[in-house]
Coordinates of C-alpha atoms and ligand atoms in Angstrom, one line a residue:
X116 CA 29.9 56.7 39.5
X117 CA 30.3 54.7 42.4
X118 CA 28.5 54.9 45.4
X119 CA 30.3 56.5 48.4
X120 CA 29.7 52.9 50.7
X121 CA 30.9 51.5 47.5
X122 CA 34.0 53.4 47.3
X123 CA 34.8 52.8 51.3
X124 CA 34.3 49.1 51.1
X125 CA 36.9 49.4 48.2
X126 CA 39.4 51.2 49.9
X127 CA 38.9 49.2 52.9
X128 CA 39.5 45.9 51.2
X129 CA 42.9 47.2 48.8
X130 CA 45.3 46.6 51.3
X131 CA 44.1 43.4 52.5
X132 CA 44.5 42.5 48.6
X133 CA 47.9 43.5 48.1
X134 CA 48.6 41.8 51.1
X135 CA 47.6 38.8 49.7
X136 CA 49.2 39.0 46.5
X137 CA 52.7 39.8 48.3
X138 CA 52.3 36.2 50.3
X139 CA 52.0 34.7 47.2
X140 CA 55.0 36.3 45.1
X141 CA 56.9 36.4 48.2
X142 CA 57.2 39.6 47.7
X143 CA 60.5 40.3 49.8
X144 CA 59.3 43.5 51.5
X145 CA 60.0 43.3 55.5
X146 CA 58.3 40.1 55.7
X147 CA 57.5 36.9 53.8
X148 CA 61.1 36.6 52.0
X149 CA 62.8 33.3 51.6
X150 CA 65.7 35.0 53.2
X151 CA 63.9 34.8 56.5
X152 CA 62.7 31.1 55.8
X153 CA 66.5 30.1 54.6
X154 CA 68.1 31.6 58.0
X155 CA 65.3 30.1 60.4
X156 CA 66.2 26.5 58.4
X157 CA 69.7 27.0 58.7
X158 CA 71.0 25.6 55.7
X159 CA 69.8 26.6 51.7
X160 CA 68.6 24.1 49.1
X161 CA 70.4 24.5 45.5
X162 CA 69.2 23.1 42.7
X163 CA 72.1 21.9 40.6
X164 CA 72.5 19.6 37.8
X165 CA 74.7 17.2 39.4
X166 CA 76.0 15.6 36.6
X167 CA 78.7 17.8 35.2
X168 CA 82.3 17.7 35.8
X169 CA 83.5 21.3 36.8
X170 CA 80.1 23.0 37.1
X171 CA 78.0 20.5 39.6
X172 CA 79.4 16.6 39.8
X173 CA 79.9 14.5 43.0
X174 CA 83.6 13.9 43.5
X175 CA 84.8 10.2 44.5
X176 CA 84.5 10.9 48.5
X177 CA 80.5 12.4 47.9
X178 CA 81.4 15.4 48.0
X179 CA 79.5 18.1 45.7
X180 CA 82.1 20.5 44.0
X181 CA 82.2 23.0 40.9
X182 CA 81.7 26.3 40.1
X183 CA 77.5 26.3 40.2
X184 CA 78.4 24.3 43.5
X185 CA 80.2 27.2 45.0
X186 CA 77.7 29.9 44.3
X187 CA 75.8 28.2 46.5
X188 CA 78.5 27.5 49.5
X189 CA 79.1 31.2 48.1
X190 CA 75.8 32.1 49.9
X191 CA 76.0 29.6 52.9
X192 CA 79.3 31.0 53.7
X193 CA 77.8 35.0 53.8
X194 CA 74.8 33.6 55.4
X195 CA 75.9 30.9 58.0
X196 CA 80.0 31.5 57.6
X197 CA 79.9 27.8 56.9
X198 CA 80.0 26.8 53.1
X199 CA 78.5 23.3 53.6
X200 CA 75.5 24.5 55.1
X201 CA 73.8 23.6 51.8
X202 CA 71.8 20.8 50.4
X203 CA 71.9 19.8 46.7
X204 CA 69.4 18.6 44.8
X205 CA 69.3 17.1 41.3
X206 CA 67.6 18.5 38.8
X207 CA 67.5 17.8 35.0
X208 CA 67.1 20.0 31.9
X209 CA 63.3 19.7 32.3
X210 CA 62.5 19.7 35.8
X211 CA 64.9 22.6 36.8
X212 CA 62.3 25.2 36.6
X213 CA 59.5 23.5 38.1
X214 CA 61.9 23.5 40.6
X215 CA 61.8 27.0 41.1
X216 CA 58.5 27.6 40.7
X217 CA 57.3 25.8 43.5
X218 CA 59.6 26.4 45.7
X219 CA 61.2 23.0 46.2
X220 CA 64.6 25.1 45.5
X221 CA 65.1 28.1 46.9
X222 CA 68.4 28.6 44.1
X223 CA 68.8 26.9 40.6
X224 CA 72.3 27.2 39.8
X225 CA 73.0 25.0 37.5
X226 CA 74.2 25.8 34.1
X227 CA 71.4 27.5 33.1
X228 CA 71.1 30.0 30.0
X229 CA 69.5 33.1 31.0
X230 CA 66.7 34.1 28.1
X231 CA 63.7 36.4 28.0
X232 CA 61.1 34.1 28.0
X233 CA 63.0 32.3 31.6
X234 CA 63.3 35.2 32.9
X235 CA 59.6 36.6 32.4
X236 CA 56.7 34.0 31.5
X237 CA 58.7 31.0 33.5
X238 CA 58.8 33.1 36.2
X239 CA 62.5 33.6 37.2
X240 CA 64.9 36.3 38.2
X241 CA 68.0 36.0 36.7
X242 CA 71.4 36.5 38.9
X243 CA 74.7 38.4 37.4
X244 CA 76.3 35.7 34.7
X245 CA 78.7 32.9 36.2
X246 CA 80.1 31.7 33.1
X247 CA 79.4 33.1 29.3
X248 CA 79.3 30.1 27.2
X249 CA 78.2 29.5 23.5
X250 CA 76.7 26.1 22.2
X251 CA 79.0 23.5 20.5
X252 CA 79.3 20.4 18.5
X253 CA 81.3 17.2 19.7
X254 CA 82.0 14.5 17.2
X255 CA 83.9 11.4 16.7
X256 CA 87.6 12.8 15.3
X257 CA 87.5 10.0 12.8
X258 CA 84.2 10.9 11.7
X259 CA 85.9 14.0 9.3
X260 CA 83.2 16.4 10.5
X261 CA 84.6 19.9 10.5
X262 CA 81.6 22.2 10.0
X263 CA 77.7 22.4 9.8
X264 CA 77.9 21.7 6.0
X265 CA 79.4 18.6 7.0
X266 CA 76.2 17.3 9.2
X267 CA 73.5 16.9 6.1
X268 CA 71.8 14.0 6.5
X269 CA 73.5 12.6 10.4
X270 CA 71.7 12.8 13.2
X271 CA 72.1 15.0 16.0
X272 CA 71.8 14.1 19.8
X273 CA 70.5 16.6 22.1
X274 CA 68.4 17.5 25.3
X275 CA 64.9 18.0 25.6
X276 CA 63.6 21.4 27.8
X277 CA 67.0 23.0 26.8
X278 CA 68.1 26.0 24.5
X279 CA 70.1 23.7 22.5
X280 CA 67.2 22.2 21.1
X281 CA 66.2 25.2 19.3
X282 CA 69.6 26.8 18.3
X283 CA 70.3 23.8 16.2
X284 CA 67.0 23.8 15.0
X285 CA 67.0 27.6 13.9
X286 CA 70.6 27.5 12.6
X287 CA 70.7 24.5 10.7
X288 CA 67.2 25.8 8.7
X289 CA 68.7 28.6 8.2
X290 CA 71.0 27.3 6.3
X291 CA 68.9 24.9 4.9
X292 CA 70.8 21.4 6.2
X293 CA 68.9 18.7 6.7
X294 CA 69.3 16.6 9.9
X295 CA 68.0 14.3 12.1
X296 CA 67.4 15.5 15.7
X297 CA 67.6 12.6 18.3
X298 CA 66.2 14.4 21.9
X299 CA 66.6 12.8 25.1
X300 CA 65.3 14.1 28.6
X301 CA 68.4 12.6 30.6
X302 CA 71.8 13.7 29.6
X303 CA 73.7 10.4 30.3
X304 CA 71.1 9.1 27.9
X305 CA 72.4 11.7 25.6
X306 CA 75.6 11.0 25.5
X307 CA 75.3 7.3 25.7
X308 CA 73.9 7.4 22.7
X309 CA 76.1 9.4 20.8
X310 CA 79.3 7.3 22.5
X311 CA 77.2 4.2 20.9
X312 CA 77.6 5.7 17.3
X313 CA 73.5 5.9 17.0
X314 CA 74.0 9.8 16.8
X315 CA 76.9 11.0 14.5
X316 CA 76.9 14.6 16.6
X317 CA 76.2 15.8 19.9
X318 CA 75.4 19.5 20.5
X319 CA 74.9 21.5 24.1
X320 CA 76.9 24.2 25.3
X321 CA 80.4 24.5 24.5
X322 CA 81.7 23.8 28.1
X323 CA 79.3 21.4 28.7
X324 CA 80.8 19.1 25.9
X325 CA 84.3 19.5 27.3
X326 CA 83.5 18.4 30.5
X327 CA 81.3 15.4 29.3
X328 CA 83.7 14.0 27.1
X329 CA 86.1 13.9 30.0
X330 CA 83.6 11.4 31.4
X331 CA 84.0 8.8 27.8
X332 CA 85.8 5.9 27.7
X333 CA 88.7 7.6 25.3
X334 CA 88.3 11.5 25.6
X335 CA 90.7 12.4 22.7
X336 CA 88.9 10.4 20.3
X337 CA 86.2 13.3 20.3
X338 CA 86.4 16.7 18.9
X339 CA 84.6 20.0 19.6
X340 CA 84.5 21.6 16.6
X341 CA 85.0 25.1 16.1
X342 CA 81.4 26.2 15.8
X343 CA 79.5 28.8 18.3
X344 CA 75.5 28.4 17.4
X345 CA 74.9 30.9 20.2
X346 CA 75.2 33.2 22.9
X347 CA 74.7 31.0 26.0
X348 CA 75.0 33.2 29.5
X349 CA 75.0 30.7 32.5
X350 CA 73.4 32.3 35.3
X351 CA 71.6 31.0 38.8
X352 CA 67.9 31.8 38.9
X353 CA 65.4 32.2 41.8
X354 CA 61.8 33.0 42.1
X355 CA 60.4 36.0 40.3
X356 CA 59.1 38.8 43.2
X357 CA 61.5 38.3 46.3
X358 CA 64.0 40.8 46.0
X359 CA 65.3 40.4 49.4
X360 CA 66.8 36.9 49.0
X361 CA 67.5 37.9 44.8
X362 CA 69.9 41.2 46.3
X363 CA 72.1 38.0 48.4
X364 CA 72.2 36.1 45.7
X365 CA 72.8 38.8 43.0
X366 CA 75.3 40.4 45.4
X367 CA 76.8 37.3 46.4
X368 CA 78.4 36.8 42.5
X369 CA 79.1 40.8 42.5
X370 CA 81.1 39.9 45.4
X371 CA 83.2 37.2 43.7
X372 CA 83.7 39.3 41.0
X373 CA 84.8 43.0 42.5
X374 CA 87.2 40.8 45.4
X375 CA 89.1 39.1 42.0
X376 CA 89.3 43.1 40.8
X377 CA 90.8 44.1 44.1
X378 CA 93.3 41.8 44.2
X379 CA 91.1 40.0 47.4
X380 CA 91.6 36.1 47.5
X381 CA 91.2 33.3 50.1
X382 CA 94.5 33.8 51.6
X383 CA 94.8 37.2 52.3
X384 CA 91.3 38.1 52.9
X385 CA 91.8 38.1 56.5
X386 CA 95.5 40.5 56.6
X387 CA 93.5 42.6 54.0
X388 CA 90.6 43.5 56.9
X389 CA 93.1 46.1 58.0
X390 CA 94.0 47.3 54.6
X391 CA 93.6 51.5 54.1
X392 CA 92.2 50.9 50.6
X393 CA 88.6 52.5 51.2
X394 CA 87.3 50.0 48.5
X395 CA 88.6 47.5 50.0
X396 CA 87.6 48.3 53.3
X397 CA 84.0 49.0 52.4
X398 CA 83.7 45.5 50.2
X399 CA 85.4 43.3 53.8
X400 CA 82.4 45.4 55.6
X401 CA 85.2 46.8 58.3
X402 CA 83.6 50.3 57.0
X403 CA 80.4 51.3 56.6
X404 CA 76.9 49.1 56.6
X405 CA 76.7 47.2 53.1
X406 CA 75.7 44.0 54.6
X407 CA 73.4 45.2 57.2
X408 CA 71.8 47.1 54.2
X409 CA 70.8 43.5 52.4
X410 CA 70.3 41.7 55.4
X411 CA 73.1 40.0 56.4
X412 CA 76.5 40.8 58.6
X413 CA 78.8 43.7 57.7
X414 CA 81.3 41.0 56.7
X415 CA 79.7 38.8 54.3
X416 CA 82.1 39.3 51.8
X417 CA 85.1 38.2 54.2
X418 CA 83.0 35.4 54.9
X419 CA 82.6 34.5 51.1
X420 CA 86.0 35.1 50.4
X421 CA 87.9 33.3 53.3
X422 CA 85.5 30.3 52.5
X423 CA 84.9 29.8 48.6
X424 CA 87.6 31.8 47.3
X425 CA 86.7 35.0 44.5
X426 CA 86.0 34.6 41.3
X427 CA 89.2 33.7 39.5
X428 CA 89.8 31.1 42.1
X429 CA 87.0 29.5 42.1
X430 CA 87.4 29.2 38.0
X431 CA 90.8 28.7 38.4
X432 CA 90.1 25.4 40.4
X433 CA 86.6 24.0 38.8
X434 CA 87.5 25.0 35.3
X435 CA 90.9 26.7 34.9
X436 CA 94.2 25.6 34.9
X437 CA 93.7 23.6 37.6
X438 CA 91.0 21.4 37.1
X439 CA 90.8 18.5 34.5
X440 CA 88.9 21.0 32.1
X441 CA 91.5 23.6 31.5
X442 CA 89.1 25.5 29.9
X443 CA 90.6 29.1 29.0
X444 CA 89.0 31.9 30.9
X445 CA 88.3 33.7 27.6
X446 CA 85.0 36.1 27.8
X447 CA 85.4 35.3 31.6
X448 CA 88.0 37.4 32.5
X449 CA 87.3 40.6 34.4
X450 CA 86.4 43.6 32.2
X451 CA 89.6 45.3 32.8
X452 CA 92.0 42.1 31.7
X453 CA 90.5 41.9 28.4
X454 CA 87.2 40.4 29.1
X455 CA 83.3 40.7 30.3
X456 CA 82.8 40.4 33.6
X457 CA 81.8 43.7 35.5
X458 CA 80.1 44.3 38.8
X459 CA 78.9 47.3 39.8
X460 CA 80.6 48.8 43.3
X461 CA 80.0 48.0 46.6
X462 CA 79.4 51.8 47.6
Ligands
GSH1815 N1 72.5 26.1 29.0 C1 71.4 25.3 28.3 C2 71.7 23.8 28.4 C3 71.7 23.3 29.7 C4 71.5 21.8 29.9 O1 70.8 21.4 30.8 N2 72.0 21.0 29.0 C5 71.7 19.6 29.0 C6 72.4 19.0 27.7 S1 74.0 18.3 27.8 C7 72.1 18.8 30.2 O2 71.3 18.1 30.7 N3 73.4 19.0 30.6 C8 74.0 18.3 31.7 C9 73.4 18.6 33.0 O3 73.3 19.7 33.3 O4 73.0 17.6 33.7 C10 70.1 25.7 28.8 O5 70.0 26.4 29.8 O6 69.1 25.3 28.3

């Protein structure tokens, strides 16, 4: 039993612990979020990749664009009303969640695979999914390479740090082909290689090899076979224990996501403020207190909206039809048109 002074002491010095711990975690109660530290800097830092057409590239003119690039402006825009009040850094397969950790990004968003082990022992929390993907293989057409069977004895270039390392590991011993794994830390390196001939195969995610080969010398001399290895869900990340600034981010992509289901887009967003659909009403914040509830204005979503776009257009013009991708929206269509994406209601 402990002694009564004991006990007091105890008791006295509890909160002084907790309090101590939630400065560390940032533990997003009223105080101590990144939220607050965001808005008093007035712009938020995004770690992207940088280096992929359609997700994070620079354009020509050094401009950022791409759909991990708008989540981002996504945010600015609810938080400032001003889309480029962001700064991008560079990050690559290895350093992105050191990144994160430390707090040199206050938002990874850059085609990154939401697992368990990311998501509790690295440390992050895990937004709503941007883009469901599955891991490819690209190889030369003239190479004859069809299927898995056919990669016995090539080698395979991949990316070190990444989830694509281990998928083709696990599936190729599973059923028992032999390879040779070539891993590189910088993806240009990567593909270089395997443009060179000194890799017969490259795998990564699916979308990812669309959009490199966009970027070699003769695109339609390559071919993405029709494999899937895995389930890849591309999410942005942030710090594990700061729910304040994870609800704008998280609610952020719910918002691009239920605006595309109510028929809300970038050039009607501002007619539809008068609109007598409650749902509508409640998600442009011209009834009710949703944004006030997470921190921010009553019309972050029109904000959002009006700047970036929803969700289909923002595919739409990074990936879709109107980009150089084309990819199909496949898995990414809302739930209701024959695909996954679902976000729970603004109510
Ligand atoms: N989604 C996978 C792969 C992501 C990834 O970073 N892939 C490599 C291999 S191509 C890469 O560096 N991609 C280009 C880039 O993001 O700069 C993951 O989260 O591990």
């Amino acid at each position: 039993m402990l002694k009564r002074k004991w006990r007091l002491l105890l008791l006295a010095t509890l909160p002084l612990v907790f309090s101590l711990n939630a400065c560390a975690g940032q533990s997003g109660g009223s105080s101590g979020s990144r939220l607050d530290t965001i808005k008093s800097r007035g712009k938020v830092i995004c770690g992207v990749s940088g280096q992929l057409p359609g997700f994070s590239y620079v354009k020509p003119n050094g401009e950022y664009a791409g759909l991990d690039v708008d989540v981002c402006r996504a945010i600015a825009a609810a938080l400032f009303d001003d889309p480029k009040k962001v700064e991008f850094r560079n990050l690559n397969a290895k350093e992105r969640f050191t990144a994160v950790q430390t707090g040199e990004v206050d938002i990874l968003s850059r085609n990154t695979t939401w697992t368990i082990s990311r998501d509790t022992s690295v440390g992050l929390e895990f937004a709503p999914v941007v883009f469901y993907d599955g891991q490819g293989i690209m190889v030369k057409k003239s190479s004859n390479i069809k299927k898995l069977e056919d990669l016995k004895g090539k080698s395979i270039c991949t990316q070190t740090g990444t989830t694509n390392e281990q998928n083709l590991s696990d599936q190729m011993r599973q059923r028992g082909i032999e390879y040779k794994p070539l891993v590189f830390e910088d993806v240009n390196t990567t593909f270089t290689t395997y443009q060179q001939g000194r890799c017969e195969a490259v795998t990564s995610d699916r979308s990812q090899l669309v959009s490199r080969r966009t970027t070699l010398p003769k695109p339609d001399e390559h071919l993405v076979f029709d494999v899937v290895l895995s389930k890849e869900p591309l999410a942005p990340a942030v710090a594990n224990g700061d729910s304040k600034w994870f609800d704008v981010v998280k609610w952020t992509v719910f918002a691009l996501i239920n605006a595309e289901e109510l028929g809300v887009n970038s050039q009607n967003v501002s007619q539809l403020a008068s609109s007598p659909n409650p749902e509508v009403k409640r998600l442009l914040g011209t009834e009710g207190d949703l944004g006030k509830g997470i921190g921010l204005t009553n019309d972050f979503v029109s904000r959002i909206i009006k700047h970036v776009g929803n969700y289909g257009e923002v595919y739409e013009r990074n990936l879709g039809k109107n980009s150089e991708l084309k990819l199909d929206r496949g898995p990414n269509k809302l739930w209701n048109k024959g695909g996954i994406l679902y976000a729970p209601p603004f109510r």
